[in-house]
Protein backbone atom coordinates (compact mmCIF):
# COMPACT_ATOMS: atom_id res chain seq x y z
CA MET A 1 15.92 5.16 12.88
CA TRP A 2 17.12 8.32 14.64
CA GLN A 3 20.70 7.86 13.47
CA GLN A 4 19.62 7.28 9.88
CA ALA A 5 17.44 10.37 9.90
CA GLU A 6 20.24 12.42 11.45
CA LYS A 7 22.58 11.40 8.63
CA ARG A 8 19.89 12.25 6.10
CA THR A 9 19.13 15.78 7.28
CA GLY A 10 21.90 16.72 9.68
CA THR A 11 19.39 19.00 11.46
CA LEU A 12 17.66 16.71 13.97
CA ARG A 13 18.03 17.40 17.66
CA ARG A 14 17.76 14.69 20.29
CA LEU A 15 15.01 15.02 22.89
CA LYS A 16 16.15 13.68 26.25
CA VAL A 17 13.62 12.04 28.55
CA TRP A 18 13.88 14.77 31.19
CA GLN A 19 13.31 17.38 28.51
CA PHE A 20 10.21 15.51 27.36
CA LEU A 21 8.93 15.53 30.96
CA VAL A 22 9.39 19.30 31.06
CA VAL A 23 7.30 19.60 27.89
CA VAL A 24 4.60 17.44 29.51
CA VAL A 25 4.51 19.73 32.55
CA LEU A 26 4.28 22.84 30.36
CA TYR A 27 1.50 21.24 28.32
CA LEU A 28 -0.50 20.45 31.46
CA VAL A 29 0.07 23.92 32.90
CA LEU A 30 -1.30 25.46 29.73
CA VAL A 31 -4.36 23.21 29.56
CA GLN A 32 -5.27 23.34 33.24
CA GLY A 33 -4.16 26.92 33.87
CA VAL A 34 -5.86 28.56 30.88
CA SER A 35 -9.02 26.49 31.42
CA ALA A 36 -9.16 27.54 35.10
CA LEU A 37 -8.59 31.17 34.12
CA LEU A 38 -11.32 31.19 31.48
CA THR A 39 -13.88 29.49 33.74
CA SER A 40 -13.06 31.42 36.92
CA GLY A 41 -16.26 32.32 38.77
CA GLN A 42 -18.40 30.03 36.64
CA ASP A 43 -20.25 26.93 37.75
CA VAL A 44 -18.61 24.41 35.42
CA ALA A 45 -19.07 20.66 35.87
CA TYR A 46 -16.10 18.52 34.87
CA GLY A 47 -16.55 16.29 31.81
CA ALA A 48 -20.06 17.51 31.07
CA PRO A 49 -19.91 19.51 27.82
CA THR A 50 -23.37 21.07 27.61
CA SER A 51 -22.73 24.27 25.67
CA ILE A 52 -20.56 25.86 23.01
CA ASP A 53 -19.24 28.31 25.59
CA TYR A 54 -18.05 25.40 27.74
CA LEU A 55 -16.20 23.81 24.84
CA VAL A 56 -14.47 27.05 23.87
CA ARG A 57 -13.34 27.87 27.41
CA VAL A 58 -12.43 24.39 28.62
CA VAL A 59 -11.12 22.74 25.45
CA VAL A 60 -10.63 24.80 22.30
CA VAL A 61 -8.57 27.71 23.67
CA PRO A 62 -6.40 25.89 26.25
CA VAL A 63 -5.79 22.82 24.09
CA GLY A 64 -5.11 25.04 21.08
CA LEU A 65 -2.32 26.78 23.00
CA ALA A 66 -0.93 23.43 24.17
CA ILE A 67 -0.92 22.14 20.59
CA ALA A 68 1.08 25.20 19.55
CA LEU A 69 3.64 24.22 22.20
CA THR A 70 3.99 20.63 20.94
CA LEU A 71 4.18 21.73 17.31
CA GLY A 72 6.86 24.23 18.27
CA VAL A 73 8.90 21.54 20.02
CA THR A 74 8.52 19.18 17.07
CA GLY A 75 9.63 21.91 14.68
CA TYR A 76 12.60 22.78 16.88
CA LEU A 77 13.69 19.13 16.85
CA GLY A 78 13.24 18.93 13.09
CA ALA A 79 11.67 15.52 13.60
CA TRP A 80 8.37 15.71 11.72
CA GLN A 81 8.85 12.42 9.88
CA GLU A 82 10.19 10.60 12.94
CA VAL A 83 7.28 11.81 15.09
CA PHE A 84 4.46 11.16 12.62
CA THR A 85 5.58 7.78 11.30
CA SER A 86 6.58 4.56 13.07
CA ARG A 87 8.67 2.02 11.18
CA VAL A 88 8.93 -0.55 13.98
CA PRO A 89 7.62 -3.81 12.41
CA VAL A 90 4.43 -5.43 13.70
CA ARG A 91 2.26 -8.45 12.97
CA ARG A 92 -0.62 -7.85 10.60
CA TRP A 93 -3.24 -8.93 13.17
CA LEU A 94 -2.62 -5.70 15.12
CA VAL A 95 -4.76 -3.83 12.58
CA VAL A 96 -7.70 -5.27 14.55
CA VAL A 97 -7.06 -2.65 17.26
CA PRO A 98 -7.76 0.52 15.22
CA ILE A 99 -10.67 -1.16 13.46
CA ALA A 100 -12.24 -2.06 16.81
CA ILE A 101 -11.70 1.45 18.19
CA PHE A 102 -13.26 3.23 15.19
CA ALA A 103 -16.18 0.78 15.02
CA THR A 104 -16.92 1.09 18.75
CA ALA A 105 -16.78 4.88 18.62
CA ALA A 106 -19.32 4.84 15.79
CA VAL A 107 -21.66 2.54 17.73
CA ILE A 108 -21.60 4.20 21.18
CA THR A 109 -21.96 7.83 20.03
CA ASN A 110 -25.07 9.49 21.46
CA TYR A 111 -26.52 10.70 18.18
CA LEU A 112 -29.91 11.59 19.71
CA GLY A 113 -28.33 13.74 22.39
CA LEU A 114 -26.12 15.49 19.84
CA ALA A 115 -29.13 16.16 17.62
CA SER A 116 -30.98 17.75 20.53
CA HIS A 117 -28.10 20.20 21.05
CA GLY A 118 -27.92 21.24 17.42
CA ALA A 119 -25.45 20.83 14.58
CA ALA A 120 -23.17 23.69 15.68
CA PHE A 121 -22.61 22.15 19.11
CA ALA A 122 -22.09 18.65 17.70
CA LEU A 123 -19.56 19.92 15.16
CA LEU A 124 -17.65 21.94 17.76
CA LEU A 125 -17.59 18.98 20.14
CA LEU A 126 -16.13 16.86 17.34
CA VAL A 127 -13.51 19.50 16.49
CA ALA A 128 -12.65 19.98 20.18
CA MET A 129 -12.14 16.27 20.77
CA LEU A 130 -10.07 15.91 17.60
CA MET A 131 -7.93 18.74 18.96
CA VAL A 132 -7.50 16.83 22.21
CA GLY A 133 -6.57 13.71 20.26
CA PHE A 134 -4.12 15.64 18.10
CA GLY A 135 -2.44 17.38 21.03
CA GLU A 136 -2.18 14.46 23.43
CA GLU A 137 -1.07 11.97 20.79
CA LEU A 138 1.54 14.39 19.43
CA LEU A 139 2.79 14.79 23.00
CA PHE A 140 2.78 11.19 24.23
CA ARG A 141 2.75 8.85 21.21
CA GLY A 142 4.74 11.36 19.15
CA LEU A 143 7.34 13.21 21.20
CA GLY A 144 7.18 10.73 24.07
CA VAL A 145 7.75 7.67 21.91
CA LEU A 146 10.53 9.50 20.09
CA ALA A 147 12.25 10.52 23.33
CA PHE A 148 12.23 7.04 24.85
CA ARG A 149 13.17 5.26 21.62
CA THR A 150 16.11 7.49 20.84
CA ASN A 151 17.48 7.28 24.37
CA GLY A 152 17.99 3.53 24.32
CA TYR A 153 14.73 2.19 25.75
CA SER A 154 13.34 -1.10 24.44
CA GLU A 155 10.02 -0.95 22.60
CA PHE A 156 8.31 -2.60 25.58
CA GLN A 157 9.64 0.18 27.82
CA VAL A 158 8.59 2.80 25.28
CA GLY A 159 5.01 1.52 25.34
CA LEU A 160 5.03 1.13 29.13
CA TRP A 161 6.41 4.54 30.10
CA THR A 162 4.45 6.59 27.57
CA THR A 163 1.30 4.81 28.75
CA VAL A 164 2.06 5.38 32.44
CA LEU A 165 2.85 9.05 31.87
CA PHE A 166 -0.28 9.50 29.77
CA GLY A 167 -2.41 8.13 32.58
CA ALA A 168 -0.57 10.06 35.30
CA ALA A 169 -0.97 13.32 33.38
CA HIS A 170 -4.73 12.99 33.67
CA GLY A 171 -4.33 12.96 37.44
CA THR A 172 -4.08 16.75 37.17
CA ASN A 173 -7.83 16.72 36.57
CA ILE A 174 -8.16 16.32 40.33
CA ILE A 175 -8.22 20.14 40.30
CA THR A 176 -11.63 20.14 38.62
CA ALA A 177 -12.92 16.57 39.01
CA GLY A 178 -11.88 15.81 42.57
CA PRO A 179 -11.03 12.25 43.70
CA GLN A 180 -12.71 10.70 40.66
CA ALA A 181 -9.62 11.81 38.71
CA LEU A 182 -7.78 8.88 40.30
CA VAL A 183 -10.16 6.50 38.57
CA GLN A 184 -9.59 8.43 35.37
CA VAL A 185 -5.85 7.80 35.68
CA LEU A 186 -6.47 4.05 35.47
CA ALA A 187 -8.98 4.38 32.64
CA THR A 188 -6.77 6.67 30.56
CA SER A 189 -3.77 4.43 31.12
CA ALA A 190 -5.76 1.62 29.52
CA THR A 191 -6.84 3.78 26.57
CA GLY A 192 -3.29 5.13 26.25
CA LEU A 193 -1.96 1.63 25.76
CA VAL A 194 -4.61 0.98 23.13
CA PHE A 195 -3.70 4.20 21.29
CA TYR A 196 -0.05 3.09 21.38
CA LEU A 197 -1.15 -0.18 19.75
CA VAL A 198 -3.03 1.85 17.12
CA LEU A 199 0.22 3.68 16.37
CA ARG A 200 2.12 0.40 16.16
CA GLY A 201 -0.59 -1.29 14.10
CA THR A 202 -0.83 1.48 11.49
CA GLY A 203 2.61 3.06 11.66
CA ALA A 204 0.95 6.48 11.50
CA LEU A 205 0.51 8.94 14.36
CA VAL A 206 -2.46 10.51 12.60
CA ALA A 207 -4.32 7.21 12.98
CA ALA A 208 -3.77 7.31 16.75
CA MET A 209 -4.83 10.96 16.77
CA ALA A 210 -8.05 10.17 14.91
CA ALA A 211 -8.78 7.15 17.12
CA HIS A 212 -8.19 9.22 20.26
CA GLY A 213 -10.31 12.14 19.11
CA LEU A 214 -13.25 10.05 17.88
CA TRP A 215 -13.13 7.87 21.00
CA ASP A 216 -13.32 10.93 23.27
CA PHE A 217 -16.07 12.39 21.09
CA SER A 218 -18.19 9.26 21.37
CA VAL A 219 -17.64 8.87 25.13
CA LEU A 220 -18.27 12.54 25.94
CA SER A 221 -21.40 12.56 23.80
CA SER A 222 -22.90 10.29 26.45
CA GLN A 223 -22.52 13.07 29.03
CA ILE A 224 -24.04 16.02 27.23
CA GLN A 225 -27.36 15.26 28.92
CA PRO A 226 -26.30 14.59 32.55
CA ASP A 227 -29.85 13.67 33.60
CA GLU A 228 -30.22 11.12 30.79
CA PRO A 229 -27.21 8.73 30.80
CA TRP A 230 -26.46 7.06 27.47
CA PRO A 231 -26.24 3.30 28.21
CA LEU A 232 -24.26 2.31 25.12
CA VAL A 233 -21.19 4.10 26.51
CA ASN A 234 -20.69 1.11 28.83
CA LEU A 235 -19.66 -0.86 25.76
CA SER A 236 -16.47 1.22 25.60
CA GLY A 237 -15.12 -0.40 28.77
CA VAL A 238 -15.89 -3.87 27.46
CA VAL A 239 -14.08 -3.24 24.18
CA LEU A 240 -11.04 -1.77 25.93
CA ALA A 241 -10.85 -4.76 28.25
CA LEU A 242 -11.08 -7.20 25.34
CA LEU A 243 -8.38 -5.38 23.36
CA LEU A 244 -6.03 -5.31 26.35
CA LEU A 245 -6.70 -9.00 27.01
CA LEU A 246 -5.98 -9.76 23.34
CA ALA A 247 -2.71 -7.83 23.52
CA LEU A 248 -1.77 -9.69 26.71
CA VAL A 249 -2.52 -13.11 25.26
CA LEU A 250 -0.76 -12.36 21.96
CA ARG A 251 1.98 -10.16 23.42
CA ARG A 252 4.70 -12.32 21.89
CA ARG A 253 3.09 -12.03 18.47
CA ILE A 254 2.96 -8.24 18.27
CA ALA A 255 6.27 -7.76 16.48
CA PRO A 256 8.02 -10.14 14.05
CA ALA A 257 11.47 -11.28 15.08
CA SER A 258 14.32 -9.33 13.50
CA PRO A 259 17.16 -11.23 11.83
CA GLY A 260 19.92 -12.18 14.24
CA ARG A 261 18.15 -11.21 17.43
CA ARG A 262 14.98 -11.88 19.41
CA GLU A 263 12.58 -8.98 19.76
CA GLU A 264 11.66 -8.04 23.31
CA VAL A 265 7.90 -8.03 23.36
CA ALA A 266 5.06 -7.38 25.67
CA THR A 267 3.13 -4.41 24.36
CA GLY A 268 5.80 -3.77 21.77
CA ALA A 269 8.76 -5.18 19.96
């Protein structure tokens, strides 16, 4: 795909894996550093968005700057089409993954809690989480997938390494969340693999971005009232486990075999 696109435009630049890792580090420095700077001296609880001020300081501004970084890198590479579309063939059944993610997000959202905080807060929380989904998917399922694919990695390795790096990146939350960030690494690794399957199932990065953003919105809505846990959020873990089990059982039926060769499959072709 990369070679064909390079012949078509003559302007694409290759992103090496080590260069992608540098972009990941810069992204994390922006998000964590700017967030820490804007909340310095404030009593801010991790993962508990209770006010508009919290969302602006912890999410909107730092993630907005990080998104500018990833868009800049994508523009420099000249790889908009290659980043936002995926032409690797898949079985039709994989469309179950995005459907399940969107349906679950709709079911587990804490609508009562959001209503109690007002429309402005609910809308900003939605926008903030869509920003997170846009930025992290552009980084990992966009630039990351592109980097590994165009440097000779099999599709299984592409899915594996982008998932591992996605989970590991969330380990930086240990700065604000403490040891519980280690649990988050495992949880986000699982969701990262599911978002990769959304990309593969739809062929569109925007679908993974939307799934990511709406999933985070629904899960975080359960934490806007820390003293009143939202029980339906527990369904998210069940759905993730079932989707991962489905992918494991049907791992050899994710991608159709290409003529003249056998596709290497596990979480990908």
